Amino acid sequence: MNRAPPTHFIREIIAADVAAGRYGGRVVTRFPPEPNGYLHIGHAKAICLDFGMAREFGGRCHLRMDDTNPTKESMEYVEAIQRDIRWLGFDWGEHLYFAADYFDRMYECAVRLIRMGQAYVCELSQEQWKEYRGVPTAPGRESPYRHRPIEESLALFERMRAGEFPDGSMCLRAKIDMASPNLHLRDPVLYRILRVPHYRTGDRWVIYPTYDFAHPLEDAFEGVTHSLCTLEFEVHRPLYDWVIQTLGFDPPPRQYEFARLNLSHTVMSKRKLLELVRDGLVSGWDDPRMPTLCGMRRRGYPPEAIRNFCDLIGITKYESLTDIALLEHCVREVLNRTAPRRMAVLDPLKLILENVAAGERLVATAPNNPERPEDGEREIRFGRELWIERDDFHENPPRDFYRLAPGRAVRLRGAGYVSCTGVNHDTDGRVVALRGRWSPMSERLKVKSTIHWVSVEDAVPIEVRLYGRLFRIADLSTIPEDDDIRNWLNPDSLRVARALAEPSVRDTRPGEVLQFERLGYFCADELDHRPEAPVFNQTVTLKDSPVAPTA
Ligand code: ATP
Ligand code: MG
């Protein structure tokens, strides 16, 4: 797409900061995934923004694994995240960071807060802590440990770190304001005891910082200037600022929030996606029906299409639901320019060219991509028998049917013309084959349509996987909390079919996308495609495709 992306409030904020010389004109952003799952299209929105802003303003964007919660994180996810961001077209250069590498510095910051009288070790149980915290409409109650001597908190915190106390028996809390209407400021927890080995630090730590404490510190340590995140963190911002100010980081990183991407007919929560994977309801994180970047790659979505989509939806402060059809439109727009054209027949009906002798060989020529003449043409051999699509023929055609019918002619893509001279039926009256008279392109017959075909003698059987929507309803947020999203899965989201294709499909590289003419775009499966046994995933239908998606 050549159009300039529409501007948005974050670009304006950054432009103003740069113009005013804040941060010495530097722009440092970060993308901070927690390595507890694979990246999805929602993350792509954040990635395009974080890396996009840095690129646009001559700054840099850090990739930071926000790995402060050891229970669900792993190296598998760390690697997948890097692969997917690179695939999407972004690069962090040397700026790959791990929150876990800051654990020592974070611990020191916590000790400083205790020394300043701004944090204390609290021994309330989790239930008590919740009860004391109260509700936004009335002040909460102070913990009885709030005013314990600084030296006592320091000693206890040291012993928490040394592993002297059981999980959950105490925690470190900030001393802020138990009467604040913002619950996040009512002496939030900064550190908790958790005897879970960490994929990066092993069993070196038995206390871990909370997100609210760790995130502003990570930004500050790295010199981040603009910390961009989704709207749910807006209410955490006063705490973010408190941590930065109280510890005196200067210049302070600033947090800005934007609306997350919600896409119709799918879910974006990593927890829910993980459930689908664990329960075997999809074949894995990279199942082509998943909203994950690896799923979309396997489906054949070009990274350029995903970037264009992210530009198109823009950045706002308002929650909304984006129709998945918009993403598919972006995919089509790129593939129409780039995908080589080939022919395949999904529901074959035999057509016998009666004026072509058995054993005679003819050659058709067809453009590889009419949008790119420079891609040239290919030759396709054929003979007396062709496969055509069953629904390109009608024995008693309705008024608006312009394709093949008894006595009518159509163009065969690249191969001249055929007029239908007869129909063979089986004993039940079903059409089993058509007879026709072939004529070469040079005859220039007046016909109303062109159909695709495959030579019977040369046809290569292929497996095609046809996809429908993952879920049968558009807005998954409308289902009640106690309902299970699994009840709303589309039972017909995958249909495996056989098709017959022109021989050149054997040359397709795994991951390459073709347009099967008039059927849609199909991607040679990354894992299962073999020259001798081709496997294609349906990427997206054509706008006017005769092959409807399964739902
Ligand atoms: P969870 O699914 O557990 O809520 P998450 O999607 O927030 O997790 P993170 O790894 O914390 O996962 O996300 C990394 C970054 O991506 C965060 O800055 C987050 O704001 C952003 N992000 C996550 N989901 C979306 C989304 N749907 N749209 C835009 N940005 C998102
Ligand atoms: Mg998160």
Coordinates of C-alpha atoms and ligand atoms in Angstrom, one line a residue:
M1 CA 0.0 0.0 0.0
N2 CA 1.4 3.4 -0.9
R3 CA -1.0 5.5 1.1
A4 CA 0.6 7.2 4.2
P5 CA -0.6 5.6 7.4
P6 CA -3.2 7.8 9.2
T7 CA -1.7 9.7 12.1
H8 CA -2.7 9.0 15.7
F9 CA -2.3 10.5 19.2
I10 CA 0.8 8.6 20.1
R11 CA 2.7 9.7 17.0
E12 CA 1.7 13.3 17.9
I13 CA 2.9 13.0 21.5
I14 CA 6.2 11.6 20.4
A15 CA 6.6 14.2 17.6
A16 CA 5.9 17.0 20.2
D17 CA 8.5 15.5 22.6
V18 CA 11.1 15.3 19.9
A19 CA 10.3 18.9 18.7
A20 CA 10.6 20.1 22.3
G21 CA 13.9 18.3 22.8
R22 CA 12.6 16.2 25.7
Y23 CA 14.9 13.2 26.4
G24 CA 17.5 15.1 24.3
G25 CA 15.3 14.2 21.3
R26 CA 15.8 10.5 21.9
V27 CA 13.0 8.0 21.3
V28 CA 13.4 4.6 23.0
T29 CA 10.4 2.2 23.0
R30 CA 10.1 -1.4 23.9
F31 CA 8.0 -4.4 23.2
P32 CA 7.6 -6.4 26.4
P33 CA 6.0 -9.8 25.9
E34 CA 5.8 -12.2 28.7
P35 CA 7.2 -15.5 27.4
N36 CA 4.2 -17.5 28.5
G37 CA 2.7 -18.2 25.0
Y38 CA 3.0 -17.4 21.3
L39 CA 2.5 -14.0 19.8
H40 CA -0.9 -13.2 18.2
I41 CA -2.3 -10.6 15.9
G42 CA -3.0 -8.3 18.9
H43 CA 0.7 -8.4 19.7
A44 CA 1.4 -7.5 16.1
K45 CA -0.5 -4.3 16.6
A46 CA 1.7 -3.4 19.6
I47 CA 4.9 -4.5 17.7
C48 CA 4.0 -2.4 14.7
L49 CA 3.5 0.6 17.0
D50 CA 6.5 0.1 19.2
F51 CA 9.0 -0.7 16.4
G52 CA 7.2 1.6 14.0
M53 CA 7.5 4.7 16.2
A54 CA 11.1 4.0 17.0
R55 CA 11.9 3.6 13.3
E56 CA 10.0 6.7 12.3
F57 CA 11.7 8.9 14.8
G58 CA 15.2 7.5 14.4
G59 CA 15.1 5.9 17.8
R60 CA 15.3 2.3 18.9
C61 CA 12.9 -0.4 20.1
H62 CA 14.0 -2.9 22.7
L63 CA 12.7 -6.5 22.8
R64 CA 12.3 -7.3 26.4
M65 CA 11.1 -10.6 27.8
D66 CA 8.9 -9.6 30.7
D67 CA 9.8 -12.8 32.5
T68 CA 9.1 -12.0 36.2
N69 CA 6.5 -14.7 36.7
P70 CA 8.3 -18.1 36.6
T71 CA 5.2 -20.3 36.7
K72 CA 4.3 -20.2 33.0
E73 CA 7.4 -19.0 31.2
S74 CA 9.8 -21.0 29.0
M75 CA 12.6 -20.9 26.5
E76 CA 10.3 -22.3 23.8
Y77 CA 8.3 -19.2 24.0
V78 CA 11.3 -16.9 24.1
E79 CA 12.5 -18.4 20.8
A80 CA 9.1 -18.4 19.2
I81 CA 8.6 -14.7 20.0
Q82 CA 11.9 -13.7 18.4
R83 CA 11.2 -15.8 15.3
D84 CA 7.7 -14.2 14.9
I85 CA 8.9 -10.6 15.4
R86 CA 11.6 -11.1 12.8
W87 CA 9.1 -12.7 10.4
L88 CA 6.8 -9.7 10.8
G89 CA 9.7 -7.5 9.6
F90 CA 11.1 -5.9 12.8
D91 CA 14.6 -6.1 14.4
W92 CA 15.8 -5.1 17.8
G93 CA 19.4 -5.3 16.9
E94 CA 21.5 -5.7 20.0
H95 CA 18.7 -4.6 22.3
L96 CA 17.4 -7.9 23.6
Y97 CA 16.7 -7.8 27.3
F98 CA 15.3 -10.1 30.0
A99 CA 13.6 -8.7 33.0
A100 CA 15.0 -11.6 35.0
D101 CA 18.5 -10.2 34.3
Y102 CA 17.5 -7.2 36.5
F103 CA 16.5 -9.2 39.5
D104 CA 19.5 -8.0 41.5
R105 CA 18.9 -4.4 40.7
M106 CA 15.2 -4.7 41.4
Y107 CA 16.0 -6.2 44.8
E108 CA 18.3 -3.2 45.5
C109 CA 15.5 -0.8 44.5
A110 CA 13.2 -2.6 46.9
V111 CA 15.7 -2.3 49.7
R112 CA 16.1 1.4 49.0
L113 CA 12.3 1.9 49.3
I114 CA 12.3 0.1 52.6
R115 CA 15.2 2.4 53.8
M116 CA 13.2 5.4 52.7
G117 CA 10.3 4.2 54.7
Q118 CA 8.3 3.7 51.5
A119 CA 7.9 -0.1 51.7
Y120 CA 7.4 -2.7 54.4
V121 CA 7.1 -6.4 54.9
C122 CA 3.5 -7.4 55.6
E123 CA 2.4 -10.6 57.1
L124 CA -1.3 -10.5 56.3
S125 CA -2.6 -13.5 54.4
Q126 CA -3.8 -12.9 50.9
E127 CA -7.5 -13.0 52.0
Q128 CA -6.8 -10.5 54.8
W129 CA -4.8 -8.3 52.4
K130 CA -7.8 -8.2 50.0
E131 CA -10.2 -7.5 52.9
Y132 CA -8.1 -4.7 54.3
R133 CA -7.7 -3.2 50.8
G134 CA -11.4 -2.7 50.6
V135 CA -13.5 -1.2 47.8
P136 CA -12.9 2.0 45.8
T137 CA -15.9 3.8 47.4
A138 CA -14.5 3.7 50.9
P139 CA -11.0 3.9 52.4
G140 CA -9.2 0.7 53.1
R141 CA -7.6 -0.3 56.4
E142 CA -4.0 -0.1 57.2
S143 CA -2.1 -3.3 57.7
P144 CA -1.0 -3.8 61.3
Y145 CA 2.6 -4.2 59.9
R146 CA 2.5 -0.9 58.1
H147 CA 4.4 1.0 60.8
R148 CA 6.9 -1.7 61.8
P149 CA 10.5 -0.3 62.1
I150 CA 12.5 0.0 58.9
E151 CA 15.2 -2.2 60.4
E152 CA 12.7 -5.0 61.0
S153 CA 11.4 -4.8 57.4
L154 CA 14.9 -4.8 56.1
A155 CA 15.9 -7.9 58.1
L156 CA 12.7 -9.7 57.1
F157 CA 13.0 -8.9 53.5
E158 CA 16.6 -10.2 53.5
R159 CA 15.3 -13.4 55.1
M160 CA 12.5 -13.7 52.6
R161 CA 15.1 -13.7 49.9
A162 CA 17.1 -16.3 51.8
G163 CA 14.2 -18.6 51.7
E164 CA 13.4 -18.7 55.4
F165 CA 9.6 -18.3 55.0
P166 CA 7.0 -20.3 53.2
D167 CA 5.2 -19.1 50.1
G168 CA 2.5 -16.6 50.8
S169 CA 3.5 -16.1 54.4
M170 CA 4.7 -12.5 53.8
C171 CA 5.2 -10.0 51.1
L172 CA 6.8 -6.6 50.5
R173 CA 4.3 -3.8 50.1
A174 CA 4.7 -0.2 49.0
K175 CA 3.6 2.4 51.6
I176 CA 1.4 4.7 49.5
D177 CA -2.2 5.5 50.4
M178 CA -4.8 3.2 51.9
A179 CA -7.5 5.8 51.2
S180 CA -6.8 6.3 47.5
P181 CA -9.8 5.7 45.2
N182 CA -7.4 3.9 43.0
L183 CA -7.0 0.4 44.5
H184 CA -3.6 0.0 42.9
L185 CA -2.3 2.7 45.2
R186 CA -3.5 1.0 48.4
D187 CA -0.1 -0.3 49.5
P188 CA 0.4 -2.6 46.5
V189 CA 2.5 -5.8 46.7
L190 CA 6.0 -5.3 45.3
Y191 CA 7.5 -8.7 46.0
R192 CA 6.1 -12.1 46.8
I193 CA 7.6 -15.4 47.9
L194 CA 7.3 -18.1 45.2
R195 CA 9.4 -21.3 45.3
V196 CA 9.2 -21.9 41.6
P197 CA 12.4 -22.4 39.5
H198 CA 12.7 -19.8 36.8
Y199 CA 13.6 -20.8 33.3
R200 CA 16.5 -18.3 33.3
T201 CA 17.6 -17.8 36.9
G202 CA 17.0 -21.4 38.0
D203 CA 16.4 -21.6 41.8
R204 CA 18.5 -18.5 42.6
W205 CA 15.4 -16.6 43.6
V206 CA 12.5 -17.5 45.8
I207 CA 11.0 -14.0 45.8
Y208 CA 9.8 -12.4 42.6
P209 CA 8.8 -8.8 41.9
T210 CA 5.2 -8.1 40.8
Y211 CA 4.5 -6.6 37.3
D212 CA 3.6 -3.2 38.8
F213 CA 7.0 -2.9 40.5
A214 CA 9.1 -4.6 37.8
H215 CA 7.8 -2.9 34.7
P216 CA 8.6 0.8 35.5
L217 CA 12.0 -0.3 36.7
E218 CA 12.7 -2.2 33.5
D219 CA 11.8 0.8 31.5
A220 CA 13.9 3.1 33.7
F221 CA 17.0 0.8 33.6
E222 CA 16.9 0.7 29.8
G223 CA 16.3 4.4 29.3
V224 CA 12.9 3.9 27.7
T225 CA 11.3 7.2 26.9
H226 CA 7.8 6.2 25.7
S227 CA 6.4 3.1 27.2
L228 CA 3.4 2.1 25.1
C229 CA 0.8 -0.4 26.4
T230 CA -2.8 -1.3 26.3
L231 CA -5.7 0.5 28.0
E232 CA -6.0 -2.0 30.9
F233 CA -2.8 -0.5 32.3
E234 CA -4.2 3.0 32.5
V235 CA -5.3 2.5 36.1
H236 CA -1.8 1.2 36.9
R237 CA -0.1 4.4 35.6
P238 CA -0.2 6.3 39.0
L239 CA 1.7 3.4 40.5
Y240 CA 4.1 3.3 37.6
D241 CA 4.8 7.0 38.1
W242 CA 5.1 6.5 41.9
V243 CA 7.8 3.9 41.5
I244 CA 9.7 6.1 39.0
Q245 CA 9.4 9.3 41.1
T246 CA 10.0 7.8 44.5
L247 CA 13.2 6.1 43.3
G248 CA 14.2 9.3 41.5
F249 CA 14.7 8.1 37.9
D250 CA 15.4 11.1 35.7
P251 CA 14.4 11.6 33.0
P252 CA 11.3 9.6 33.8
P253 CA 9.9 7.2 31.2
R254 CA 6.3 7.9 30.5
Q255 CA 3.5 5.4 29.9
Y256 CA 0.9 5.9 27.3
E257 CA -2.1 3.6 26.7
F258 CA -4.0 2.6 23.5
A259 CA -6.9 0.3 22.8
R260 CA -6.1 -3.3 22.3
L261 CA -7.0 -5.1 19.1
N262 CA -10.1 -7.3 19.4
L263 CA -10.7 -9.4 16.3
S264 CA -14.1 -11.0 15.5
H265 CA -14.5 -14.8 15.6
T266 CA -11.4 -15.4 17.6
V267 CA -9.9 -14.9 21.1
M268 CA -6.7 -13.1 22.0
S269 CA -6.1 -14.3 25.5
K270 CA -2.9 -16.4 25.7
R271 CA -4.5 -18.4 28.5
K272 CA -7.5 -19.3 26.3
L273 CA -5.3 -20.0 23.3
L274 CA -3.2 -22.3 25.4
E275 CA -6.3 -24.2 26.5
L276 CA -7.2 -24.8 22.9
V277 CA -3.7 -26.2 22.3
R278 CA -3.6 -28.3 25.4
D279 CA -7.0 -29.8 24.8
G280 CA -6.1 -30.7 21.3
L281 CA -8.9 -28.6 19.8
V282 CA -6.4 -27.2 17.4
S283 CA -3.2 -28.9 16.1
G284 CA -0.9 -26.5 18.0
W285 CA 0.0 -22.8 18.4
D286 CA 0.7 -22.8 14.7
D287 CA -2.6 -24.3 13.6
P288 CA -3.6 -22.2 10.6
R289 CA -7.0 -21.3 12.3
M290 CA -5.2 -19.7 15.3
P291 CA -4.9 -15.9 15.6
T292 CA -1.2 -16.5 16.3
L293 CA 1.5 -15.1 14.1
C294 CA 2.9 -18.6 13.5
G295 CA -0.6 -19.8 12.7
M296 CA -1.0 -17.0 10.2
R297 CA 2.4 -17.7 8.7
R298 CA 1.4 -21.3 8.2
R299 CA -1.9 -20.2 6.7
G300 CA 0.1 -18.2 4.2
Y301 CA -0.6 -14.7 5.4
P302 CA 2.2 -12.4 4.2
P303 CA 3.8 -10.3 6.9
E304 CA 3.3 -7.3 4.7
A305 CA -0.5 -7.9 4.9
I306 CA -0.4 -8.0 8.7
R307 CA 1.6 -4.7 8.8
N308 CA -0.9 -3.1 6.4
F309 CA -3.8 -4.2 8.5
C310 CA -2.2 -2.7 11.6
D311 CA -1.7 0.6 9.8
L312 CA -5.3 0.5 8.6
I313 CA -6.9 -0.1 12.0
G314 CA -4.9 2.7 13.6
I315 CA -4.3 3.6 17.2
T316 CA -7.1 5.0 19.4
K317 CA -8.2 5.1 23.0
Y318 CA -11.6 3.4 22.3
E319 CA -12.3 -0.3 22.6
S320 CA -13.8 -1.8 19.5
L321 CA -14.2 -5.1 17.6
T322 CA -12.5 -5.4 14.2
D323 CA -14.1 -7.7 11.7
I324 CA -11.7 -10.4 10.7
A325 CA -12.8 -9.8 7.1
L326 CA -10.7 -6.6 7.1
L327 CA -7.6 -8.7 7.8
E328 CA -8.5 -11.1 5.0
H329 CA -9.0 -8.1 2.7
C330 CA -5.4 -7.0 3.5
V331 CA -4.1 -10.6 2.8
R332 CA -5.9 -10.7 -0.6
E333 CA -4.5 -7.3 -1.5
V334 CA -0.9 -8.5 -1.1
L335 CA -1.4 -12.0 -2.5
N336 CA -3.2 -10.6 -5.6
R337 CA 0.1 -8.9 -6.5
T338 CA 2.5 -11.6 -5.4
A339 CA 1.0 -15.1 -5.7
P340 CA 1.7 -17.1 -8.8
R341 CA -1.4 -18.5 -10.6
R342 CA -1.9 -22.2 -11.0
M343 CA -4.9 -24.4 -11.7
A344 CA -6.5 -27.0 -9.5
V345 CA -9.9 -28.6 -9.5
L346 CA -11.7 -29.3 -6.3
D347 CA -14.8 -31.2 -7.4
P348 CA -13.8 -32.8 -10.7
L349 CA -16.0 -33.6 -13.6
K350 CA -14.4 -35.2 -16.7
L351 CA -14.5 -33.4 -20.0
I352 CA -13.7 -35.5 -23.1
L353 CA -12.5 -33.5 -26.1
E354 CA -13.8 -35.6 -28.9
N355 CA -11.8 -34.0 -31.7
V356 CA -8.5 -34.6 -29.9
A357 CA -7.0 -38.0 -30.6
A358 CA -6.1 -40.3 -27.7
G359 CA -2.4 -39.9 -27.1
E360 CA -2.3 -36.4 -28.8
R361 CA -0.5 -33.7 -26.7
L362 CA -1.4 -30.1 -26.8
V363 CA 0.2 -27.1 -25.0
A364 CA -1.5 -24.3 -23.3
T365 CA 0.2 -21.1 -22.2
A366 CA -1.0 -19.0 -19.2
P367 CA 0.5 -16.0 -17.4
N368 CA 2.1 -16.8 -14.1
N369 CA 0.6 -13.6 -12.7
P370 CA -1.5 -11.2 -14.8
E371 CA -0.7 -8.5 -12.3
R372 CA 3.0 -9.0 -13.0
P373 CA 3.7 -9.5 -16.7
E374 CA 7.4 -9.7 -15.8
D375 CA 6.8 -13.0 -14.2
G376 CA 6.2 -14.5 -17.7
E377 CA 4.1 -17.4 -18.8
R378 CA 4.1 -21.1 -18.3
E379 CA 3.3 -24.0 -20.6
I380 CA 0.7 -26.5 -19.5
R381 CA 0.4 -29.7 -21.4
F382 CA -3.0 -31.4 -22.0
G383 CA -4.7 -34.0 -24.1
R384 CA -8.1 -35.5 -24.9
E385 CA -9.3 -35.6 -21.3
L386 CA -9.6 -32.7 -18.8
W387 CA -11.0 -32.3 -15.3
I388 CA -13.2 -29.2 -14.9
E389 CA -15.1 -28.0 -11.8
R390 CA -18.4 -29.8 -11.5
D391 CA -20.3 -26.6 -10.8
D392 CA -18.9 -24.9 -13.9
F393 CA -21.4 -27.1 -15.8
H394 CA -25.2 -26.9 -15.7
E395 CA -27.3 -29.3 -17.7
N396 CA -30.4 -27.0 -17.6
P397 CA -28.7 -23.7 -17.0
P398 CA -30.7 -20.9 -15.3
R399 CA -30.8 -17.5 -17.1
D400 CA -27.9 -16.0 -15.4
F401 CA -25.5 -19.0 -15.8
Y402 CA -22.9 -18.3 -18.4
R403 CA -20.5 -21.2 -18.1
L404 CA -20.6 -24.6 -19.7
A405 CA -24.0 -26.2 -20.7
P406 CA -25.1 -28.4 -23.6
G407 CA -24.6 -26.6 -26.8
R408 CA -22.6 -23.8 -25.2
A409 CA -19.0 -22.8 -25.4
V410 CA -16.5 -21.4 -22.8
R411 CA -12.9 -20.4 -22.8
L412 CA -10.5 -22.9 -21.2
R413 CA -7.8 -20.8 -19.4
G414 CA -4.8 -20.6 -21.7
A415 CA -6.0 -23.6 -23.8
G416 CA -8.5 -22.3 -26.4
Y417 CA -12.2 -23.1 -26.3
V418 CA -14.6 -26.0 -25.8
S419 CA -18.2 -26.3 -26.8
C420 CA -20.3 -29.0 -25.0
T421 CA -21.6 -31.5 -27.5
G422 CA -22.9 -34.2 -25.1
V423 CA -23.4 -35.5 -21.6
N424 CA -22.8 -39.0 -20.2
H425 CA -25.0 -40.1 -17.4
D426 CA -24.8 -43.1 -15.1
T427 CA -27.9 -45.3 -14.5
D428 CA -29.1 -42.9 -11.8
G429 CA -29.1 -40.0 -14.2
R430 CA -26.0 -38.4 -12.6
V431 CA -23.7 -36.6 -14.9
V432 CA -20.4 -38.6 -15.1
A433 CA -18.7 -36.9 -18.0
L434 CA -19.1 -34.3 -20.7
R435 CA -18.2 -34.5 -24.3
G436 CA -17.0 -31.4 -26.2
R437 CA -15.4 -30.0 -29.3
W438 CA -12.1 -28.3 -28.7
S439 CA -10.9 -25.3 -30.8
P440 CA -7.7 -23.4 -30.5
M441 CA -7.3 -19.8 -29.2
S442 CA -6.8 -18.5 -32.8
E443 CA -10.5 -19.1 -33.5
R444 CA -11.5 -16.3 -31.2
L445 CA -15.0 -17.6 -30.3
K446 CA -17.4 -15.2 -28.6
V447 CA -17.9 -16.7 -25.1
K448 CA -19.1 -15.3 -21.9
S449 CA -16.7 -16.9 -19.4
T450 CA -13.4 -18.7 -18.8
I451 CA -13.1 -21.8 -16.7
H452 CA -10.1 -23.5 -15.2
W453 CA -9.1 -27.1 -15.9
V454 CA -6.5 -29.7 -15.2
S455 CA -5.2 -32.3 -17.7
V456 CA -6.4 -35.8 -16.6
E457 CA -3.2 -37.5 -17.8
D458 CA -1.0 -35.0 -15.9
A459 CA -3.1 -34.2 -12.9
V460 CA -1.4 -34.3 -9.5
P461 CA -3.5 -35.3 -6.5
I462 CA -3.1 -32.8 -3.7
E463 CA -4.5 -32.5 -0.2
V464 CA -6.3 -29.2 0.5
R465 CA -7.3 -28.0 4.0
L466 CA -10.2 -25.6 3.8
Y467 CA -10.8 -23.4 6.8
G468 CA -13.7 -21.7 8.3
R469 CA -13.9 -19.3 11.3
L470 CA -12.5 -20.7 14.5
F471 CA -15.6 -19.6 16.4
R472 CA -19.2 -19.5 15.4
I473 CA -19.9 -16.1 16.9
A474 CA -18.2 -12.8 16.1
D475 CA -17.9 -11.3 19.6
L476 CA -16.5 -13.7 22.1
S477 CA -16.6 -11.0 24.8
T478 CA -20.4 -11.3 24.9
I479 CA -20.5 -14.9 26.2
P480 CA -21.1 -15.1 30.0
E481 CA -18.1 -15.6 32.3
D482 CA -19.4 -19.0 33.4
D483 CA -19.8 -20.2 29.9
D484 CA -16.9 -22.1 28.2
I485 CA -15.6 -20.6 24.9
R486 CA -15.2 -24.2 23.8
N487 CA -18.9 -24.4 23.4
W488 CA -18.7 -21.7 20.7
L489 CA -16.0 -23.3 18.5
N490 CA -17.1 -23.8 15.0
P491 CA -17.3 -27.6 14.4
D492 CA -16.7 -27.1 10.7
S493 CA -13.6 -24.9 10.9
L494 CA -11.5 -27.5 9.1
R495 CA -12.4 -29.6 6.1
V496 CA -9.8 -31.8 4.5
A497 CA -10.4 -32.4 0.8
R498 CA -8.7 -33.8 -2.2
A499 CA -8.1 -31.9 -5.3
L500 CA -6.3 -32.3 -8.7
A501 CA -3.7 -29.8 -9.7
E502 CA -1.4 -29.0 -12.6
P503 CA 2.0 -30.7 -12.3
S504 CA 3.9 -27.5 -11.5
V505 CA 2.5 -27.5 -7.9
R506 CA 5.1 -30.1 -7.1
D507 CA 7.7 -27.3 -7.5
T508 CA 6.1 -25.2 -4.8
R509 CA 8.3 -24.5 -1.8
P510 CA 6.8 -25.1 1.6
G511 CA 5.4 -21.8 2.8
E512 CA 4.9 -20.5 -0.7
V513 CA 1.4 -19.2 -1.6
L514 CA -0.3 -19.8 -4.9
Q515 CA -3.6 -18.6 -6.3
F516 CA -5.5 -21.6 -7.6
E517 CA -7.4 -19.7 -10.3
R518 CA -11.0 -18.9 -9.4
L519 CA -10.7 -20.9 -6.1
G520 CA -8.6 -18.7 -3.9
Y521 CA -5.1 -18.6 -2.3
F522 CA -3.4 -21.7 -1.0
C523 CA -0.2 -22.1 0.9
A524 CA 2.1 -25.1 0.6
D525 CA 2.1 -26.4 4.2
E526 CA 5.4 -25.6 6.0
L527 CA 5.5 -29.0 7.6
D528 CA 3.5 -31.5 5.6
H529 CA 4.0 -30.4 2.0
R530 CA 6.2 -32.8 -0.2
P531 CA 6.8 -32.7 -3.9
E532 CA 5.4 -36.2 -4.2
A533 CA 2.5 -35.5 -1.9
P534 CA 1.6 -31.8 -2.0
V535 CA -0.4 -30.4 0.9
F536 CA -2.0 -26.9 0.7
N537 CA -3.7 -24.8 3.3
Q538 CA -6.4 -22.5 2.1
T539 CA -5.1 -19.0 2.9
V540 CA -8.1 -16.9 1.9
T541 CA -10.8 -17.1 -0.7
L542 CA -11.1 -14.8 -3.7
K543 CA -13.6 -12.0 -3.2
D544 CA -16.0 -13.7 -5.6
S545 CA -14.8 -17.2 -4.9
P546 CA -17.2 -20.1 -5.9
V547 CA -15.6 -22.0 -2.9
A548 CA -17.4 -20.6 0.1
P549 CA -15.5 -20.7 3.4
T550 CA -17.0 -23.5 5.5
A551 CA -18.6 -21.0 7.8
Ligands
ATP1 P1 -2.5 -12.0 28.4 O1 -3.1 -12.7 27.2 O2 -2.0 -12.9 29.5 O3 -3.4 -10.9 28.9 P2 -0.9 -10.2 27.0 O4 -1.6 -10.4 25.8 O5 -1.0 -8.9 27.7 O6 -1.2 -11.3 28.0 P3 2.0 -9.7 27.0 O7 3.0 -10.7 26.7 O8 2.0 -9.1 28.3 O9 0.6 -10.5 26.8 O10 1.8 -8.6 25.9 C1 3.0 -7.9 25.4 C2 2.5 -6.6 24.9 O11 1.6 -6.7 23.8 C3 1.9 -5.7 25.9 O12 2.5 -4.4 25.8 C4 0.5 -5.7 25.6 O13 -0.1 -4.5 26.0 C5 0.4 -5.9 24.1 N1 -0.8 -6.6 23.7 C6 -1.3 -7.7 24.1 N2 -2.4 -8.0 23.6 C7 -2.7 -7.0 22.7 C8 -3.8 -6.7 21.8 N3 -4.9 -7.5 21.7 N4 -3.8 -5.6 21.1 C9 -2.7 -4.7 21.2 N5 -1.7 -4.9 22.0 C10 -1.7 -6.1 22.8
MG2 MG 0.2 -8.9 29.8

